[in-house]
Amino acid sequence: MNILVVEDETNLADAICKILKDADYDAQAAYDGNTGLDQAQSGNYDAIVLDVMLPGIDGMEIVRTLRSENNNVPILMLTARTTTQDKVSGLDAGADDYMTKPFEAEEFLARVRSITRRTGDVVVDDMSYGDISLDTESHDLSCNGRSVHLSQKEYDVLCMLVSAQGRVVSKQDLLNKVWGSDAEASENSAEAYVSFLRKKLGHVKSNLQIATLRMLGYRLEMTNQD
Ligand code: CA
């Protein structure tokens, strides 16, 4: 896995590259914003560690530019700033995660693992379970030739249930993964979407149902239809 480190403090940039290389990543440093953006646009990297304050184009602008070009490379932003507003701006601009300098190598590596795993989640080989399948591009739910379109949140929720392949998905996991840091999300949101999905599973006449396990969460179960 090849990681680009965009950081103008050359000692820190080199130290981060060493931490990454010691953990068996390939890492390359760019010491200013323009070089960083050029290299990020090359498509040669699996993740980018990006400082906010840079000479030339700053980190926020690099994130915005990449995202506006539909470049979804995972980005971990680094900054000396600690205010919530800066954090929100970074994430709003399209960064995947955010770390305040200085940081411990171990936590840094955990964040890198986390953002690179997130891309892994998107590329799912087999999005089917029982008699249903999910189209990862069109977000259509299909069953025996019948299909129905899912909204983004419905798709995200069903994706988690299908990925679990019949195992229990906790309500908290659903909320964390589908709603993330959205303060509006509550257990009621999860229940509402599960209820929409039950109707859609019924619509395509699937013999799967979403079972609620009290205190545990949800899972897909086969029903016996005569
Ligand atoms: Ca800097």
Short mmCIF file of N, CA, C and O in Angstrom, two decimals, residues 22-85:
data_model
loop_
_atom_site.label_atom_id
_atom_site.label_comp_id
_atom_site.label_asym_id
_atom_site.label_seq_id
_atom_site.Cartn_x
_atom_site.Cartn_y
_atom_site.Cartn_z
N ASP A 22 8.26 1.56 8.45
CA ASP A 22 8.48 0.55 9.49
C ASP A 22 7.26 -0.35 9.65
O ASP A 22 7.37 -1.47 10.14
N ALA A 23 6.10 0.17 9.27
CA ALA A 23 4.88 -0.63 9.37
C ALA A 23 4.54 -1.28 8.03
O ALA A 23 3.40 -1.68 7.78
N ASP A 24 5.56 -1.36 7.14
CA ASP A 24 5.43 -2.06 5.86
C ASP A 24 4.57 -1.37 4.81
O ASP A 24 4.07 -2.01 3.89
N TYR A 25 4.38 -0.06 4.95
CA TYR A 25 3.75 0.69 3.86
C TYR A 25 4.87 1.26 2.98
O TYR A 25 6.00 1.42 3.44
N ASP A 26 4.53 1.59 1.72
CA ASP A 26 5.42 2.43 0.92
C ASP A 26 4.98 3.85 1.18
O ASP A 26 3.78 4.13 1.21
N ALA A 27 5.93 4.76 1.38
CA ALA A 27 5.56 6.13 1.68
C ALA A 27 6.48 7.09 0.94
O ALA A 27 7.67 6.82 0.75
N GLN A 28 5.89 8.21 0.53
CA GLN A 28 6.65 9.22 -0.20
C GLN A 28 6.21 10.58 0.30
O GLN A 28 5.01 10.80 0.52
N ALA A 29 7.16 11.51 0.47
CA ALA A 29 6.81 12.82 1.00
C ALA A 29 6.74 13.87 -0.11
O ALA A 29 7.47 13.81 -1.09
N ALA A 30 5.81 14.83 0.06
CA ALA A 30 5.78 16.04 -0.76
C ALA A 30 5.83 17.19 0.23
O ALA A 30 5.10 17.18 1.21
N TYR A 31 6.70 18.19 -0.02
CA TYR A 31 6.95 19.22 0.99
C TYR A 31 6.22 20.54 0.75
O TYR A 31 6.42 21.49 1.47
N ASP A 32 5.38 20.61 -0.28
CA ASP A 32 4.55 21.81 -0.45
C ASP A 32 3.23 21.41 -1.12
O ASP A 32 3.10 20.30 -1.65
N GLY A 33 2.27 22.34 -1.07
CA GLY A 33 0.92 22.03 -1.52
C GLY A 33 0.82 21.70 -3.00
O GLY A 33 0.11 20.77 -3.39
N ASN A 34 1.55 22.46 -3.84
CA ASN A 34 1.42 22.23 -5.28
C ASN A 34 1.96 20.87 -5.70
O ASN A 34 1.32 20.14 -6.46
N THR A 35 3.12 20.52 -5.14
CA THR A 35 3.68 19.19 -5.41
C THR A 35 2.75 18.12 -4.87
O THR A 35 2.48 17.11 -5.53
N GLY A 36 2.21 18.36 -3.66
CA GLY A 36 1.31 17.40 -3.03
C GLY A 36 0.09 17.14 -3.90
O GLY A 36 -0.29 15.98 -4.13
N LEU A 37 -0.52 18.22 -4.40
CA LEU A 37 -1.72 18.06 -5.23
C LEU A 37 -1.39 17.30 -6.51
O LEU A 37 -2.10 16.36 -6.89
N ASP A 38 -0.27 17.69 -7.17
CA ASP A 38 0.15 17.00 -8.40
C ASP A 38 0.27 15.50 -8.16
O ASP A 38 -0.23 14.69 -8.93
N GLN A 39 0.96 15.14 -7.07
CA GLN A 39 1.19 13.72 -6.80
C GLN A 39 -0.10 13.02 -6.41
O GLN A 39 -0.33 11.89 -6.80
N ALA A 40 -0.95 13.72 -5.64
CA ALA A 40 -2.23 13.12 -5.25
C ALA A 40 -3.08 12.83 -6.48
O ALA A 40 -3.79 11.84 -6.54
N GLN A 41 -2.99 13.72 -7.48
CA GLN A 41 -3.79 13.54 -8.69
C GLN A 41 -3.26 12.43 -9.59
O GLN A 41 -3.95 12.02 -10.52
N SER A 42 -2.03 11.96 -9.30
CA SER A 42 -1.44 10.93 -10.16
C SER A 42 -2.18 9.59 -10.05
O SER A 42 -2.07 8.75 -10.93
N GLY A 43 -2.93 9.42 -8.96
CA GLY A 43 -3.64 8.15 -8.79
C GLY A 43 -2.74 7.02 -8.32
O GLY A 43 -3.12 5.87 -8.29
N ASN A 44 -1.50 7.36 -7.94
CA ASN A 44 -0.54 6.32 -7.55
C ASN A 44 -0.62 5.95 -6.07
O ASN A 44 0.13 5.12 -5.61
N TYR A 45 -1.52 6.61 -5.33
CA TYR A 45 -1.51 6.42 -3.88
C TYR A 45 -2.82 5.82 -3.37
O TYR A 45 -3.89 6.09 -3.89
N ASP A 46 -2.67 5.00 -2.31
CA ASP A 46 -3.83 4.36 -1.70
C ASP A 46 -4.40 5.19 -0.57
O ASP A 46 -5.51 4.94 -0.11
N ALA A 47 -3.61 6.16 -0.09
CA ALA A 47 -4.08 7.05 0.96
C ALA A 47 -3.16 8.26 1.01
O ALA A 47 -2.02 8.20 0.53
N ILE A 48 -3.68 9.36 1.56
CA ILE A 48 -2.88 10.58 1.66
C ILE A 48 -2.94 11.11 3.08
O ILE A 48 -4.03 11.21 3.67
N VAL A 49 -1.77 11.41 3.62
CA VAL A 49 -1.67 12.08 4.91
C VAL A 49 -1.36 13.53 4.58
O VAL A 49 -0.38 13.82 3.89
N LEU A 50 -2.25 14.43 5.02
CA LEU A 50 -2.22 15.79 4.48
C LEU A 50 -2.23 16.85 5.56
O LEU A 50 -3.19 16.94 6.34
N ASP A 51 -1.17 17.65 5.60
CA ASP A 51 -1.11 18.77 6.54
C ASP A 51 -2.05 19.88 6.05
O ASP A 51 -2.25 20.04 4.85
N VAL A 52 -2.65 20.63 6.98
CA VAL A 52 -3.55 21.72 6.57
C VAL A 52 -2.77 22.94 6.12
O VAL A 52 -2.98 23.48 5.03
N MET A 53 -1.84 23.41 6.96
CA MET A 53 -1.09 24.63 6.65
C MET A 53 0.12 24.29 5.79
O MET A 53 1.08 23.69 6.27
N LEU A 54 0.06 24.67 4.52
CA LEU A 54 1.14 24.35 3.59
C LEU A 54 1.48 25.57 2.75
O LEU A 54 0.60 26.38 2.46
N PRO A 55 2.74 25.70 2.36
CA PRO A 55 3.05 26.75 1.39
C PRO A 55 2.43 26.37 0.04
O PRO A 55 2.34 25.19 -0.28
N GLY A 56 1.98 27.37 -0.72
CA GLY A 56 1.28 27.06 -1.97
C GLY A 56 -0.17 26.76 -1.65
O GLY A 56 -0.77 27.38 -0.78
N ILE A 57 -0.73 25.77 -2.31
CA ILE A 57 -2.13 25.39 -2.06
C ILE A 57 -2.21 24.75 -0.68
O ILE A 57 -1.40 23.89 -0.36
N ASP A 58 -3.17 25.16 0.15
CA ASP A 58 -3.22 24.55 1.48
C ASP A 58 -4.01 23.22 1.46
O ASP A 58 -4.60 22.84 0.45
N GLY A 59 -3.96 22.54 2.60
CA GLY A 59 -4.53 21.20 2.68
C GLY A 59 -6.01 21.16 2.39
O GLY A 59 -6.50 20.26 1.69
N MET A 60 -6.76 22.12 2.92
CA MET A 60 -8.22 22.17 2.69
C MET A 60 -8.51 22.24 1.19
O MET A 60 -9.39 21.57 0.67
N GLU A 61 -7.73 23.11 0.50
CA GLU A 61 -7.95 23.30 -0.93
C GLU A 61 -7.61 22.03 -1.71
O GLU A 61 -8.29 21.69 -2.69
N ILE A 62 -6.58 21.32 -1.25
CA ILE A 62 -6.21 20.06 -1.91
C ILE A 62 -7.35 19.05 -1.79
O ILE A 62 -7.74 18.40 -2.76
N VAL A 63 -7.92 18.95 -0.58
CA VAL A 63 -9.04 18.01 -0.39
C VAL A 63 -10.20 18.39 -1.30
O VAL A 63 -10.76 17.54 -2.01
N ARG A 64 -10.55 19.68 -1.28
CA ARG A 64 -11.69 20.13 -2.10
C ARG A 64 -11.46 19.84 -3.57
O ARG A 64 -12.35 19.38 -4.27
N THR A 65 -10.24 20.11 -4.02
CA THR A 65 -9.92 19.90 -5.44
C THR A 65 -10.04 18.41 -5.80
O THR A 65 -10.69 18.05 -6.79
N LEU A 66 -9.45 17.56 -4.97
CA LEU A 66 -9.50 16.11 -5.27
C LEU A 66 -10.94 15.61 -5.29
O LEU A 66 -11.34 14.88 -6.20
N ARG A 67 -11.73 16.03 -4.29
CA ARG A 67 -13.10 15.54 -4.23
C ARG A 67 -13.93 16.07 -5.39
O ARG A 67 -14.79 15.39 -5.91
N SER A 68 -13.64 17.33 -5.83
CA SER A 68 -14.40 17.88 -6.95
C SER A 68 -14.05 17.14 -8.24
O SER A 68 -14.79 17.16 -9.21
N GLU A 69 -12.90 16.47 -8.24
CA GLU A 69 -12.51 15.67 -9.42
C GLU A 69 -12.92 14.21 -9.24
O GLU A 69 -12.45 13.33 -9.96
N ASN A 70 -13.80 13.96 -8.25
CA ASN A 70 -14.26 12.60 -7.93
C ASN A 70 -13.11 11.66 -7.57
O ASN A 70 -13.20 10.46 -7.82
N ASN A 71 -12.06 12.21 -7.01
CA ASN A 71 -10.96 11.39 -6.51
C ASN A 71 -11.30 11.04 -5.05
O ASN A 71 -11.35 11.92 -4.20
N ASN A 72 -11.55 9.75 -4.79
CA ASN A 72 -12.01 9.34 -3.47
C ASN A 72 -10.92 8.74 -2.60
O ASN A 72 -11.19 8.01 -1.66
N VAL A 73 -9.66 9.03 -2.93
CA VAL A 73 -8.55 8.48 -2.15
C VAL A 73 -8.75 8.85 -0.66
O VAL A 73 -9.14 9.98 -0.36
N PRO A 74 -8.56 7.89 0.25
CA PRO A 74 -8.73 8.21 1.68
C PRO A 74 -7.72 9.27 2.13
O PRO A 74 -6.55 9.18 1.76
N ILE A 75 -8.20 10.24 2.89
CA ILE A 75 -7.33 11.34 3.33
C ILE A 75 -7.40 11.51 4.84
O ILE A 75 -8.48 11.63 5.42
N LEU A 76 -6.22 11.50 5.47
CA LEU A 76 -6.10 11.79 6.90
C LEU A 76 -5.45 13.16 7.02
O LEU A 76 -4.33 13.36 6.56
N MET A 77 -6.17 14.12 7.60
CA MET A 77 -5.62 15.47 7.70
C MET A 77 -4.86 15.65 9.01
O MET A 77 -5.26 15.12 10.04
N LEU A 78 -3.78 16.41 8.93
CA LEU A 78 -2.98 16.72 10.12
C LEU A 78 -3.02 18.22 10.34
O LEU A 78 -2.92 18.99 9.38
N THR A 79 -3.16 18.63 11.57
CA THR A 79 -3.08 20.05 11.81
C THR A 79 -2.65 20.35 13.22
O THR A 79 -2.80 19.53 14.13
N ALA A 80 -2.10 21.54 13.40
CA ALA A 80 -1.74 22.00 14.72
C ALA A 80 -2.95 22.63 15.39
O ALA A 80 -2.99 22.83 16.59
N ARG A 81 -3.95 22.95 14.59
CA ARG A 81 -5.14 23.60 15.14
C ARG A 81 -5.99 22.58 15.90
O ARG A 81 -6.04 21.41 15.55
N THR A 82 -6.68 23.06 16.90
CA THR A 82 -7.47 22.11 17.68
C THR A 82 -8.94 22.48 17.78
O THR A 82 -9.70 21.79 18.42
N THR A 83 -9.34 23.59 17.16
CA THR A 83 -10.73 23.99 17.35
C THR A 83 -11.67 23.08 16.57
O THR A 83 -11.32 22.52 15.54
N THR A 84 -12.88 22.95 17.12
CA THR A 84 -13.88 22.10 16.48
C THR A 84 -14.19 22.59 15.07
O THR A 84 -14.39 21.81 14.16
N GLN A 85 -14.21 23.92 14.90
CA GLN A 85 -14.55 24.47 13.59
C GLN A 85 -13.57 24.00 12.52
O GLN A 85 -13.97 23.63 11.42
#
